Amino acid sequence: NAGVTQTPKFQVLKTGQSMTLQCAQDMNHEYMSWYRQDPGMGLRLIHYSVGAGITDQGEVPNGYNVSRSTTEDFPLRLLSAAPSQTSVYFCASSYSSGGRGTGELFFGEGSRLTVL
Amino acid sequence: AQSVAQPEDQVNVAEGNPLTVKCTYSVSGNPYLFWYVQYPNRGLQFLLKYITGDNLVKGSYGFEAEFNKSQTSFHLKKPSALVSDSALYFCAVRDSRGKFQFGAGTQVVVTP
């Protein structure tokens, strides 16, 4: 029972490089989201999706792109990495509708990204 | 817009003493409230939630939380803290689309 799987767990980038953080869930959750966690700032929502083909911005979307072509996958793309994007990134998913909409978020183990 | 506030950056408690972690919220409509715990270098783990019903909600690892509508609070409690409860705790509120808003987190330190 895999739950939410994030890869890679660790990544070091140089400024200006691009990369994709992968996220997959096997619980048939409609809702998927990406957060970044920085010391003293809690979890900040980057992007989220309420179903395949639907994405929306969170509170800190700049510099990140997402797509949701399938229910299972929700990759996060860094277009041109900057040192300010050094952070720990978490993917999370939940049910969001159809009588199951009060479900809790399930989190991946996180991806630690360092941009030099 | 919904929001969550955790007024304490850190809570210190001796093992065996009661533990309380505070959370207040602001939402339009009915609140869906959650508590999560994060151990070092791990993802967040669900502890408990309030959706409707009894104001006292029981969750994992002996934790409970009290929903107070008049005070717009959802404080996390444990009658007798353990050293292993030392972790980062997050309160969260969820809207009707499934979007979660998290508080800044409260570091709990339980000393032997």
mmCIF file with all atom_site columns, C-alpha atoms in Angstrom:
data_model
loop_
_atom_site.group_PDB
_atom_site.id
_atom_site.type_symbol
_atom_site.label_atom_id
_atom_site.label_alt_id
_atom_site.label_comp_id
_atom_site.label_asym_id
_atom_site.label_entity_id
_atom_site.label_seq_id
_atom_site.pdbx_PDB_ins_code
_atom_site.Cartn_x
_atom_site.Cartn_y
_atom_site.Cartn_z
_atom_site.occupancy
_atom_site.B_iso_or_equiv
_atom_site.pdbx_formal_charge
_atom_site.auth_seq_id
_atom_site.auth_comp_id
_atom_site.auth_asym_id
_atom_site.auth_atom_id
_atom_site.pdbx_PDB_model_num
ATOM 1   C CA . ASN A 1 1   ? 0.000   0.000  0.000   1.00 0.00 ? 1   ASN A CA 1
ATOM 2   C CA . ALA A 1 2   ? 2.198   2.820  -1.319  1.00 0.00 ? 2   ALA A CA 1
ATOM 3   C CA . GLY A 1 3   ? 0.038   5.873  -0.523  1.00 0.00 ? 3   GLY A CA 1
ATOM 4   C CA . VAL A 1 4   ? 1.735   9.057  -1.774  1.00 0.00 ? 4   VAL A CA 1
ATOM 5   C CA . THR A 1 5   ? 5.134   8.590  -3.380  1.00 0.00 ? 5   THR A CA 1
ATOM 6   C CA . GLN A 1 6   ? 7.503   11.459 -4.073  1.00 0.00 ? 6   GLN A CA 1
ATOM 7   C CA . THR A 1 7   ? 10.744  11.358 -6.029  1.00 0.00 ? 7   THR A CA 1
ATOM 8   C CA . PRO A 1 8   ? 13.517  12.297 -5.714  1.00 0.00 ? 8   PRO A CA 1
ATOM 9   C CA . LYS A 1 9   ? 14.031  12.566 -1.968  1.00 0.00 ? 9   LYS A CA 1
ATOM 10  C CA . PHE A 1 10  ? 17.054  14.818 -2.366  1.00 0.00 ? 10  PHE A CA 1
ATOM 11  C CA . GLN A 1 11  ? 18.186  17.057 -5.212  1.00 0.00 ? 11  GLN A CA 1
ATOM 12  C CA . VAL A 1 12  ? 20.851  19.699 -5.671  1.00 0.00 ? 12  VAL A CA 1
ATOM 13  C CA . LEU A 1 13  ? 20.462  22.131 -8.546  1.00 0.00 ? 13  LEU A CA 1
ATOM 14  C CA . LYS A 1 14  ? 22.389  25.063 -9.883  1.00 0.00 ? 14  LYS A CA 1
ATOM 15  C CA . THR A 1 15  ? 20.653  28.380 -10.405 1.00 0.00 ? 15  THR A CA 1
ATOM 16  C CA . GLY A 1 16  ? 18.816  28.393 -13.710 1.00 0.00 ? 16  GLY A CA 1
ATOM 17  C CA . GLN A 1 17  ? 18.455  24.634 -14.031 1.00 0.00 ? 17  GLN A CA 1
ATOM 18  C CA . SER A 1 18  ? 15.050  23.054 -14.403 1.00 0.00 ? 18  SER A CA 1
ATOM 19  C CA . MET A 1 19  ? 13.713  19.909 -12.850 1.00 0.00 ? 19  MET A CA 1
ATOM 20  C CA . THR A 1 20  ? 10.534  18.020 -12.072 1.00 0.00 ? 20  THR A CA 1
ATOM 21  C CA . LEU A 1 21  ? 9.456   16.649 -8.719  1.00 0.00 ? 21  LEU A CA 1
ATOM 22  C CA . GLN A 1 22  ? 7.307   13.603 -9.210  1.00 0.00 ? 22  GLN A CA 1
ATOM 23  C CA . CYS A 1 23  ? 4.268   12.722 -7.133  1.00 0.00 ? 23  CYS A CA 1
ATOM 24  C CA . ALA A 1 24  ? 2.036   9.692  -7.468  1.00 0.00 ? 24  ALA A CA 1
ATOM 25  C CA . GLN A 1 25  ? -0.807  8.368  -5.346  1.00 0.00 ? 25  GLN A CA 1
ATOM 26  C CA . ASP A 1 26  ? -2.610  5.046  -5.556  1.00 0.00 ? 26  ASP A CA 1
ATOM 27  C CA . MET A 1 27  ? -5.700  5.901  -3.488  1.00 0.00 ? 27  MET A CA 1
ATOM 28  C CA . ASN A 1 28  ? -7.815  7.314  -6.333  1.00 0.00 ? 28  ASN A CA 1
ATOM 29  C CA . HIS A 1 29  ? -7.874  10.713 -4.652  1.00 0.00 ? 29  HIS A CA 1
ATOM 30  C CA . GLU A 1 30  ? -9.342  13.587 -6.632  1.00 0.00 ? 30  GLU A CA 1
ATOM 31  C CA . TYR A 1 31  ? -7.444  16.286 -4.768  1.00 0.00 ? 31  TYR A CA 1
ATOM 32  C CA . MET A 1 32  ? -3.672  16.628 -5.009  1.00 0.00 ? 32  MET A CA 1
ATOM 33  C CA . SER A 1 33  ? -1.460  19.448 -3.888  1.00 0.00 ? 33  SER A CA 1
ATOM 34  C CA . TRP A 1 34  ? 2.111   20.653 -3.485  1.00 0.00 ? 34  TRP A CA 1
ATOM 35  C CA . TYR A 1 35  ? 3.426   22.486 -0.430  1.00 0.00 ? 35  TYR A CA 1
ATOM 36  C CA . ARG A 1 36  ? 6.763   23.899 0.450   1.00 0.00 ? 36  ARG A CA 1
ATOM 37  C CA . GLN A 1 37  ? 7.993   23.961 4.021   1.00 0.00 ? 37  GLN A CA 1
ATOM 38  C CA . ASP A 1 38  ? 10.463  26.548 5.209   1.00 0.00 ? 38  ASP A CA 1
ATOM 39  C CA . PRO A 1 39  ? 11.646  27.127 8.803   1.00 0.00 ? 39  PRO A CA 1
ATOM 40  C CA . GLY A 1 40  ? 9.230   29.304 10.745  1.00 0.00 ? 40  GLY A CA 1
ATOM 41  C CA . MET A 1 41  ? 6.788   29.576 7.842   1.00 0.00 ? 41  MET A CA 1
ATOM 42  C CA . GLY A 1 42  ? 4.797   26.397 8.147   1.00 0.00 ? 42  GLY A CA 1
ATOM 43  C CA . LEU A 1 43  ? 3.419   24.835 4.985   1.00 0.00 ? 43  LEU A CA 1
ATOM 44  C CA . ARG A 1 44  ? 2.648   27.052 2.041   1.00 0.00 ? 44  ARG A CA 1
ATOM 45  C CA . LEU A 1 45  ? 0.469   25.869 -0.799  1.00 0.00 ? 45  LEU A CA 1
ATOM 46  C CA . ILE A 1 46  ? 2.101   26.103 -4.238  1.00 0.00 ? 46  ILE A CA 1
ATOM 47  C CA . HIS A 1 47  ? -0.444  24.534 -6.582  1.00 0.00 ? 47  HIS A CA 1
ATOM 48  C CA . TYR A 1 48  ? -3.353  22.167 -6.251  1.00 0.00 ? 48  TYR A CA 1
ATOM 49  C CA . SER A 1 49  ? -5.699  20.110 -8.382  1.00 0.00 ? 49  SER A CA 1
ATOM 50  C CA . VAL A 1 50  ? -9.245  18.902 -7.745  1.00 0.00 ? 50  VAL A CA 1
ATOM 51  C CA . GLY A 1 51  ? -9.179  16.384 -10.577 1.00 0.00 ? 51  GLY A CA 1
ATOM 52  C CA . ALA A 1 52  ? -7.516  15.366 -13.824 1.00 0.00 ? 52  ALA A CA 1
ATOM 53  C CA . GLY A 1 53  ? -7.196  18.302 -16.174 1.00 0.00 ? 53  GLY A CA 1
ATOM 54  C CA . ILE A 1 54  ? -7.881  20.882 -13.435 1.00 0.00 ? 54  ILE A CA 1
ATOM 55  C CA . THR A 1 55  ? -5.181  22.830 -11.640 1.00 0.00 ? 55  THR A CA 1
ATOM 56  C CA . ASP A 1 56  ? -5.135  26.052 -9.665  1.00 0.00 ? 56  ASP A CA 1
ATOM 57  C CA . GLN A 1 57  ? -2.638  28.290 -7.933  1.00 0.00 ? 57  GLN A CA 1
ATOM 58  C CA . GLY A 1 58  ? -1.988  28.362 -4.238  1.00 0.00 ? 58  GLY A CA 1
ATOM 59  C CA . GLU A 1 59  ? -0.356  31.151 -2.267  1.00 0.00 ? 59  GLU A CA 1
ATOM 60  C CA . VAL A 1 60  ? 3.200   30.821 -3.682  1.00 0.00 ? 60  VAL A CA 1
ATOM 61  C CA . PRO A 1 61  ? 2.908   29.645 -7.319  1.00 0.00 ? 61  PRO A CA 1
ATOM 62  C CA . ASN A 1 62  ? 5.574   31.799 -8.969  1.00 0.00 ? 62  ASN A CA 1
ATOM 63  C CA . GLY A 1 63  ? 8.405   29.801 -10.517 1.00 0.00 ? 63  GLY A CA 1
ATOM 64  C CA . TYR A 1 64  ? 6.464   26.534 -10.493 1.00 0.00 ? 64  TYR A CA 1
ATOM 65  C CA . ASN A 1 65  ? 4.274   24.756 -13.019 1.00 0.00 ? 65  ASN A CA 1
ATOM 66  C CA . VAL A 1 66  ? 1.993   21.765 -12.602 1.00 0.00 ? 66  VAL A CA 1
ATOM 67  C CA . SER A 1 67  ? -0.169  19.555 -14.747 1.00 0.00 ? 67  SER A CA 1
ATOM 68  C CA . ARG A 1 68  ? -2.666  16.807 -13.958 1.00 0.00 ? 68  ARG A CA 1
ATOM 69  C CA . SER A 1 69  ? -3.092  14.491 -16.926 1.00 0.00 ? 69  SER A CA 1
ATOM 70  C CA . THR A 1 70  ? -4.085  11.494 -14.798 1.00 0.00 ? 70  THR A CA 1
ATOM 71  C CA . THR A 1 71  ? -5.740  11.010 -11.422 1.00 0.00 ? 71  THR A CA 1
ATOM 72  C CA . GLU A 1 72  ? -2.615  9.355  -10.053 1.00 0.00 ? 72  GLU A CA 1
ATOM 73  C CA . ASP A 1 73  ? 0.143   11.799 -10.984 1.00 0.00 ? 73  ASP A CA 1
ATOM 74  C CA . PHE A 1 74  ? 0.785   15.445 -10.149 1.00 0.00 ? 74  PHE A CA 1
ATOM 75  C CA . PRO A 1 75  ? 4.319   16.553 -11.102 1.00 0.00 ? 75  PRO A CA 1
ATOM 76  C CA . LEU A 1 76  ? 5.768   19.885 -9.995  1.00 0.00 ? 76  LEU A CA 1
ATOM 77  C CA . ARG A 1 77  ? 8.118   21.614 -12.425 1.00 0.00 ? 77  ARG A CA 1
ATOM 78  C CA . LEU A 1 78  ? 10.698  24.206 -11.526 1.00 0.00 ? 78  LEU A CA 1
ATOM 79  C CA . LEU A 1 79  ? 11.282  26.174 -14.703 1.00 0.00 ? 79  LEU A CA 1
ATOM 80  C CA . SER A 1 80  ? 14.480  28.037 -13.769 1.00 0.00 ? 80  SER A CA 1
ATOM 81  C CA . ALA A 1 81  ? 15.623  27.240 -10.269 1.00 0.00 ? 81  ALA A CA 1
ATOM 82  C CA . ALA A 1 82  ? 16.538  30.049 -7.892  1.00 0.00 ? 82  ALA A CA 1
ATOM 83  C CA . PRO A 1 83  ? 18.168  29.900 -4.437  1.00 0.00 ? 83  PRO A CA 1
ATOM 84  C CA . SER A 1 84  ? 14.848  31.103 -2.962  1.00 0.00 ? 84  SER A CA 1
ATOM 85  C CA . GLN A 1 85  ? 13.368  27.775 -4.024  1.00 0.00 ? 85  GLN A CA 1
ATOM 86  C CA . THR A 1 86  ? 15.619  25.883 -1.634  1.00 0.00 ? 86  THR A CA 1
ATOM 87  C CA . SER A 1 87  ? 13.074  24.138 0.538   1.00 0.00 ? 87  SER A CA 1
ATOM 88  C CA . VAL A 1 88  ? 11.420  20.881 1.468   1.00 0.00 ? 88  VAL A CA 1
ATOM 89  C CA . TYR A 1 89  ? 8.549   20.040 -0.837  1.00 0.00 ? 89  TYR A CA 1
ATOM 90  C CA . PHE A 1 90  ? 5.596   17.891 0.108   1.00 0.00 ? 90  PHE A CA 1
ATOM 91  C CA . CYS A 1 91  ? 2.959   16.362 -2.109  1.00 0.00 ? 91  CYS A CA 1
ATOM 92  C CA . ALA A 1 92  ? -0.381  15.525 -0.506  1.00 0.00 ? 92  ALA A CA 1
ATOM 93  C CA . SER A 1 93  ? -3.689  14.064 -1.654  1.00 0.00 ? 93  SER A CA 1
ATOM 94  C CA . SER A 1 94  ? -7.202  13.470 -0.382  1.00 0.00 ? 94  SER A CA 1
ATOM 95  C CA . TYR A 1 95  ? -10.759 12.774 -1.386  1.00 0.00 ? 95  TYR A CA 1
ATOM 96  C CA . SER A 1 96  ? -12.541 16.008 -2.131  1.00 0.00 ? 96  SER A CA 1
ATOM 97  C CA . SER A 1 97  ? -16.094 15.300 -3.215  1.00 0.00 ? 97  SER A CA 1
ATOM 98  C CA . GLY A 1 98  ? -18.984 12.881 -3.495  1.00 0.00 ? 98  GLY A CA 1
ATOM 99  C CA . GLY A 1 99  ? -19.615 12.437 0.210   1.00 0.00 ? 99  GLY A CA 1
ATOM 100 C CA . ARG A 1 100 ? -15.991 11.730 0.890   1.00 0.00 ? 100 ARG A CA 1
ATOM 101 C CA . GLY A 1 101 ? -15.070 15.381 0.920   1.00 0.00 ? 101 GLY A CA 1
ATOM 102 C CA . THR A 1 102 ? -14.163 15.631 4.567   1.00 0.00 ? 102 THR A CA 1
ATOM 103 C CA . GLY A 1 103 ? -11.175 13.384 4.244   1.00 0.00 ? 103 GLY A CA 1
ATOM 104 C CA . GLU A 1 104 ? -7.777  14.142 5.589   1.00 0.00 ? 104 GLU A CA 1
ATOM 105 C CA . LEU A 1 105 ? -4.679  14.848 3.531   1.00 0.00 ? 105 LEU A CA 1
ATOM 106 C CA . PHE A 1 106 ? -2.183  12.073 3.005   1.00 0.00 ? 106 PHE A CA 1
ATOM 107 C CA . PHE A 1 107 ? 1.397   13.271 2.672   1.00 0.00 ? 107 PHE A CA 1
ATOM 108 C CA . GLY A 1 108 ? 4.448   11.991 0.897   1.00 0.00 ? 108 GLY A CA 1
ATOM 109 C CA . GLU A 1 109 ? 7.771   11.821 2.713   1.00 0.00 ? 109 GLU A CA 1
ATOM 110 C CA . GLY A 1 110 ? 9.072   15.011 1.159   1.00 0.00 ? 110 GLY A CA 1
ATOM 111 C CA . SER A 1 111 ? 11.717  16.117 -1.328  1.00 0.00 ? 111 SER A CA 1
ATOM 112 C CA . ARG A 1 112 ? 14.591  18.231 -0.079  1.00 0.00 ? 112 ARG A CA 1
ATOM 113 C CA . LEU A 1 113 ? 15.765  20.621 -2.785  1.00 0.00 ? 113 LEU A CA 1
ATOM 114 C CA . THR A 1 114 ? 18.874  22.775 -2.608  1.00 0.00 ? 114 THR A CA 1
ATOM 115 C CA . VAL A 1 115 ? 19.533  25.413 -5.236  1.00 0.00 ? 115 VAL A CA 1
ATOM 116 C CA . LEU A 1 116 ? 23.086  26.734 -5.351  1.00 0.00 ? 116 LEU A CA 1
ATOM 117 C CA . ALA B 2 1   ? -10.837 33.485 3.074   1.00 0.00 ? 1   ALA B CA 1
ATOM 118 C CA . GLN B 2 2   ? -10.048 30.873 5.659   1.00 0.00 ? 2   GLN B CA 1
ATOM 119 C CA . SER B 2 3   ? -7.120  31.054 8.032   1.00 0.00 ? 3   SER B CA 1
ATOM 120 C CA . VAL B 2 4   ? -5.580  29.261 10.954  1.00 0.00 ? 4   VAL B CA 1
ATOM 121 C CA . ALA B 2 5   ? -3.449  30.656 13.758  1.00 0.00 ? 5   ALA B CA 1
ATOM 122 C CA . GLN B 2 6   ? -1.172  28.817 16.137  1.00 0.00 ? 6   GLN B CA 1
ATOM 123 C CA . PRO B 2 7   ? -0.128  31.445 18.653  1.00 0.00 ? 7   PRO B CA 1
ATOM 124 C CA . GLU B 2 8   ? 2.745   29.520 20.210  1.00 0.00 ? 8   GLU B CA 1
ATOM 125 C CA . ASP B 2 9   ? 5.964   28.756 18.353  1.00 0.00 ? 9   ASP B CA 1
ATOM 126 C CA . GLN B 2 10  ? 6.977   26.276 21.033  1.00 0.00 ? 10  GLN B CA 1
ATOM 127 C CA . VAL B 2 11  ? 5.375   24.506 23.953  1.00 0.00 ? 11  VAL B CA 1
ATOM 128 C CA . ASN B 2 12  ? 7.509   22.978 26.687  1.00 0.00 ? 12  ASN B CA 1
ATOM 129 C CA . VAL B 2 13  ? 6.072   20.379 29.041  1.00 0.00 ? 13  VAL B CA 1
ATOM 130 C CA . ALA B 2 14  ? 7.425   17.810 31.453  1.00 0.00 ? 14  ALA B CA 1
ATOM 131 C CA . GLU B 2 15  ? 6.738   14.165 30.770  1.00 0.00 ? 15  GLU B CA 1
ATOM 132 C CA . GLY B 2 16  ? 3.549   13.061 32.488  1.00 0.00 ? 16  GLY B CA 1
ATOM 133 C CA . ASN B 2 17  ? 2.040   16.537 32.526  1.00 0.00 ? 17  ASN B CA 1
ATOM 134 C CA . PRO B 2 18  ? -0.915  17.601 30.393  1.00 0.00 ? 18  PRO B CA 1
ATOM 135 C CA . LEU B 2 19  ? -0.124  18.955 26.947  1.00 0.00 ? 19  LEU B CA 1
ATOM 136 C CA . THR B 2 20  ? -2.140  21.608 25.130  1.00 0.00 ? 20  THR B CA 1
ATOM 137 C CA . VAL B 2 21  ? -1.380  23.047 21.706  1.00 0.00 ? 21  VAL B CA 1
ATOM 138 C CA . LYS B 2 22  ? -3.535  25.996 20.734  1.00 0.00 ? 22  LYS B CA 1
ATOM 139 C CA . CYS B 2 23  ? -5.256  26.696 17.433  1.00 0.00 ? 23  CYS B CA 1
ATOM 140 C CA . THR B 2 24  ? -7.781  29.304 16.365  1.00 0.00 ? 24  THR B CA 1
ATOM 141 C CA . TYR B 2 25  ? -9.465  29.521 12.995  1.00 0.00 ? 25  TYR B CA 1
ATOM 142 C CA . SER B 2 26  ? -11.422 31.806 10.743  1.00 0.00 ? 26  SER B CA 1
ATOM 143 C CA . VAL B 2 27  ? -13.753 30.350 8.108   1.00 0.00 ? 27  VAL B CA 1
ATOM 144 C CA . SER B 2 28  ? -16.995 31.153 6.385   1.00 0.00 ? 28  SER B CA 1
ATOM 145 C CA . GLY B 2 29  ? -19.452 28.325 6.811   1.00 0.00 ? 29  GLY B CA 1
ATOM 146 C CA . ASN B 2 30  ? -18.886 25.108 8.684   1.00 0.00 ? 30  ASN B CA 1
ATOM 147 C CA . PRO B 2 31  ? -15.296 24.451 9.670   1.00 0.00 ? 31  PRO B CA 1
ATOM 148 C CA . TYR B 2 32  ? -13.480 21.259 8.795   1.00 0.00 ? 32  TYR B CA 1
ATOM 149 C CA . LEU B 2 33  ? -10.533 21.183 11.192  1.00 0.00 ? 33  LEU B CA 1
ATOM 150 C CA . PHE B 2 34  ? -7.527  18.912 11.391  1.00 0.00 ? 34  PHE B CA 1
ATOM 151 C CA . TRP B 2 35  ? -4.409  18.265 13.429  1.00 0.00 ? 35  TRP B CA 1
ATOM 152 C CA . TYR B 2 36  ? -1.211  16.814 12.016  1.00 0.00 ? 36  TYR B CA 1
ATOM 153 C CA . VAL B 2 37  ? 2.123   15.861 13.553  1.00 0.00 ? 37  VAL B CA 1
ATOM 154 C CA . GLN B 2 38  ? 5.533   15.933 11.894  1.00 0.00 ? 38  GLN B CA 1
ATOM 155 C CA . TYR B 2 39  ? 8.558   14.079 13.194  1.00 0.00 ? 39  TYR B CA 1
ATOM 156 C CA . PRO B 2 40  ? 12.036  15.128 12.007  1.00 0.00 ? 40  PRO B CA 1
ATOM 157 C CA . ASN B 2 41  ? 12.697  14.494 8.324   1.00 0.00 ? 41  ASN B CA 1
ATOM 158 C CA . ARG B 2 42  ? 9.265   12.946 7.808   1.00 0.00 ? 42  ARG B CA 1
ATOM 159 C CA . GLY B 2 43  ? 6.020   13.910 6.150   1.00 0.00 ? 43  GLY B CA 1
ATOM 160 C CA . LEU B 2 44  ? 3.002   15.050 8.114   1.00 0.00 ? 44  LEU B CA 1
ATOM 161 C CA . GLN B 2 45  ? 0.853   12.429 9.807   1.00 0.00 ? 45  GLN B CA 1
ATOM 162 C CA . PHE B 2 46  ? -2.854  12.828 10.458  1.00 0.00 ? 46  PHE B CA 1
ATOM 163 C CA . LEU B 2 47  ? -3.886  12.882 14.134  1.00 0.00 ? 47  LEU B CA 1
ATOM 164 C CA . LEU B 2 48  ? -7.571  13.787 14.196  1.00 0.00 ? 48  LEU B CA 1
ATOM 165 C CA . LYS B 2 49  ? -10.309 15.862 12.600  1.00 0.00 ? 49  LYS B CA 1
ATOM 166 C CA . TYR B 2 50  ? -13.501 17.672 13.443  1.00 0.00 ? 50  TYR B CA 1
ATOM 167 C CA . ILE B 2 51  ? -16.231 17.666 10.843  1.00 0.00 ? 51  ILE B CA 1
ATOM 168 C CA . THR B 2 52  ? -19.447 17.673 12.828  1.00 0.00 ? 52  THR B CA 1
ATOM 169 C CA . GLY B 2 53  ? -20.897 16.163 15.971  1.00 0.00 ? 53  GLY B CA 1
ATOM 170 C CA . ASP B 2 54  ? -19.286 15.977 19.377  1.00 0.00 ? 54  ASP B CA 1
ATOM 171 C CA . ASN B 2 55  ? -17.067 18.876 20.258  1.00 0.00 ? 55  ASN B CA 1
ATOM 172 C CA . LEU B 2 56  ? -14.476 16.547 21.787  1.00 0.00 ? 56  LEU B CA 1
ATOM 173 C CA . VAL B 2 57  ? -12.691 14.557 19.123  1.00 0.00 ? 57  VAL B CA 1
ATOM 174 C CA . LYS B 2 58  ? -10.412 11.635 19.919  1.00 0.00 ? 58  LYS B CA 1
ATOM 175 C CA . GLY B 2 59  ? -7.522  10.715 17.683  1.00 0.00 ? 59  GLY B CA 1
ATOM 176 C CA . SER B 2 60  ? -4.320  8.762  17.382  1.00 0.00 ? 60  SER B CA 1
ATOM 177 C CA . TYR B 2 61  ? -1.660  8.251  20.091  1.00 0.00 ? 61  TYR B CA 1
ATOM 178 C CA . GLY B 2 62  ? -3.964  9.394  22.921  1.00 0.00 ? 62  GLY B CA 1
ATOM 179 C CA . PHE B 2 63  ? -4.523  12.873 21.516  1.00 0.00 ? 63  PHE B CA 1
ATOM 180 C CA . GLU B 2 64  ? -7.848  14.659 21.550  1.00 0.00 ? 64  GLU B CA 1
ATOM 181 C CA . ALA B 2 65  ? -9.056  18.066 20.509  1.00 0.00 ? 65  ALA B CA 1
ATOM 182 C CA . GLU B 2 66  ? -11.858 20.293 21.668  1.00 0.00 ? 66  GLU B CA 1
ATOM 183 C CA . PHE B 2 67  ? -13.871 22.266 19.137  1.00 0.00 ? 67  PHE B CA 1
ATOM 184 C CA . ASN B 2 68  ? -15.234 25.524 20.521  1.00 0.00 ? 68  ASN B CA 1
ATOM 185 C CA . LYS B 2 69  ? -17.414 27.388 18.063  1.00 0.00 ? 69  LYS B CA 1
ATOM 186 C CA . SER B 2 70  ? -17.911 30.511 20.158  1.00 0.00 ? 70  SER B CA 1
ATOM 187 C CA . GLN B 2 71  ? -14.159 30.942 20.633  1.00 0.00 ? 71  GLN B CA 1
ATOM 188 C CA . THR B 2 72  ? -13.338 29.644 17.111  1.00 0.00 ? 72  THR B CA 1
ATOM 189 C CA . SER B 2 73  ? -10.749 27.364 18.637  1.00 0.00 ? 73  SER B CA 1
ATOM 190 C CA . PHE B 2 74  ? -9.630  23.791 18.128  1.00 0.00 ? 74  PHE B CA 1
ATOM 191 C CA . HIS B 2 75  ? -6.995  23.087 20.769  1.00 0.00 ? 75  HIS B CA 1
ATOM 192 C CA . LEU B 2 76  ? -5.081  19.804 20.773  1.00 0.00 ? 76  LEU B CA 1
ATOM 193 C CA . LYS B 2 77  ? -4.701  18.050 24.113  1.00 0.00 ? 77  LYS B CA 1
ATOM 194 C CA . LYS B 2 78  ? -3.101  15.048 25.684  1.00 0.00 ? 78  LYS B CA 1
ATOM 195 C CA . PRO B 2 79  ? -3.645  14.232 29.355  1.00 0.00 ? 79  PRO B CA 1
ATOM 196 C CA . SER B 2 80  ? -0.147  12.861 29.968  1.00 0.00 ? 80  SER B CA 1
ATOM 197 C CA . ALA B 2 81  ? 2.684   13.791 27.602  1.00 0.00 ? 81  ALA B CA 1
ATOM 198 C CA . LEU B 2 82  ? 5.456   11.419 26.579  1.00 0.00 ? 82  LEU B CA 1
ATOM 199 C CA . VAL B 2 83  ? 8.983   12.267 25.479  1.00 0.00 ? 83  VAL B CA 1
ATOM 200 C CA . SER B 2 84  ? 8.094   10.630 22.164  1.00 0.00 ? 84  SER B CA 1
ATOM 201 C CA . ASP B 2 85  ? 5.395   13.294 21.641  1.00 0.00 ? 85  ASP B CA 1
ATOM 202 C CA . SER B 2 86  ? 8.147   15.816 20.949  1.00 0.00 ? 86  SER B CA 1
ATOM 203 C CA . ALA B 2 87  ? 7.468   16.914 17.387  1.00 0.00 ? 87  ALA B CA 1
ATOM 204 C CA . LEU B 2 88  ? 6.069   19.706 15.236  1.00 0.00 ? 88  LEU B CA 1
ATOM 205 C CA . TYR B 2 89  ? 2.278   20.023 15.308  1.00 0.00 ? 89  TYR B CA 1
ATOM 206 C CA . PHE B 2 90  ? 0.128   21.670 12.664  1.00 0.00 ? 90  PHE B CA 1
ATOM 207 C CA . CYS B 2 91  ? -3.472  22.764 12.788  1.00 0.00 ? 91  CYS B CA 1
ATOM 208 C CA . ALA B 2 92  ? -5.310  23.006 9.460   1.00 0.00 ? 92  ALA B CA 1
ATOM 209 C CA . VAL B 2 93  ? -8.677  24.042 8.057   1.00 0.00 ? 93  VAL B CA 1
ATOM 210 C CA . ARG B 2 94  ? -10.180 22.675 4.868   1.00 0.00 ? 94  ARG B CA 1
ATOM 211 C CA . ASP B 2 95  ? -12.575 24.343 2.427   1.00 0.00 ? 95  ASP B CA 1
ATOM 212 C CA . SER B 2 96  ? -15.345 22.774 0.374   1.00 0.00 ? 96  SER B CA 1
ATOM 213 C CA . ARG B 2 97  ? -13.056 22.111 -2.618  1.00 0.00 ? 97  ARG B CA 1
ATOM 214 C CA . GLY B 2 98  ? -10.556 20.245 -0.500  1.00 0.00 ? 98  GLY B CA 1
ATOM 215 C CA . LYS B 2 99  ? -7.979  22.986 -0.184  1.00 0.00 ? 99  LYS B CA 1
ATOM 216 C CA . PHE B 2 100 ? -6.167  22.985 3.157   1.00 0.00 ? 100 PHE B CA 1
ATOM 217 C CA . GLN B 2 101 ? -4.763  25.989 4.987   1.00 0.00 ? 101 GLN B CA 1
ATOM 218 C CA . PHE B 2 102 ? -2.140  25.200 7.606   1.00 0.00 ? 102 PHE B CA 1
ATOM 219 C CA . GLY B 2 103 ? -0.996  27.099 10.647  1.00 0.00 ? 103 GLY B CA 1
ATOM 220 C CA . ALA B 2 104 ? 2.672   27.958 11.116  1.00 0.00 ? 104 ALA B CA 1
ATOM 221 C CA . GLY B 2 105 ? 3.192   24.988 13.406  1.00 0.00 ? 105 GLY B CA 1
ATOM 222 C CA . THR B 2 106 ? 4.005   24.568 17.098  1.00 0.00 ? 106 THR B CA 1
ATOM 223 C CA . GLN B 2 107 ? 7.123   22.774 18.253  1.00 0.00 ? 107 GLN B CA 1
ATOM 224 C CA . VAL B 2 108 ? 6.380   20.574 21.261  1.00 0.00 ? 108 VAL B CA 1
ATOM 225 C CA . VAL B 2 109 ? 9.268   19.690 23.543  1.00 0.00 ? 109 VAL B CA 1
ATOM 226 C CA . VAL B 2 110 ? 8.623   17.100 26.244  1.00 0.00 ? 110 VAL B CA 1
ATOM 227 C CA . THR B 2 111 ? 11.383  16.781 28.818  1.00 0.00 ? 111 THR B CA 1
ATOM 228 C CA . PRO B 2 112 ? 11.961  13.667 30.930  1.00 0.00 ? 112 PRO B CA 1
#
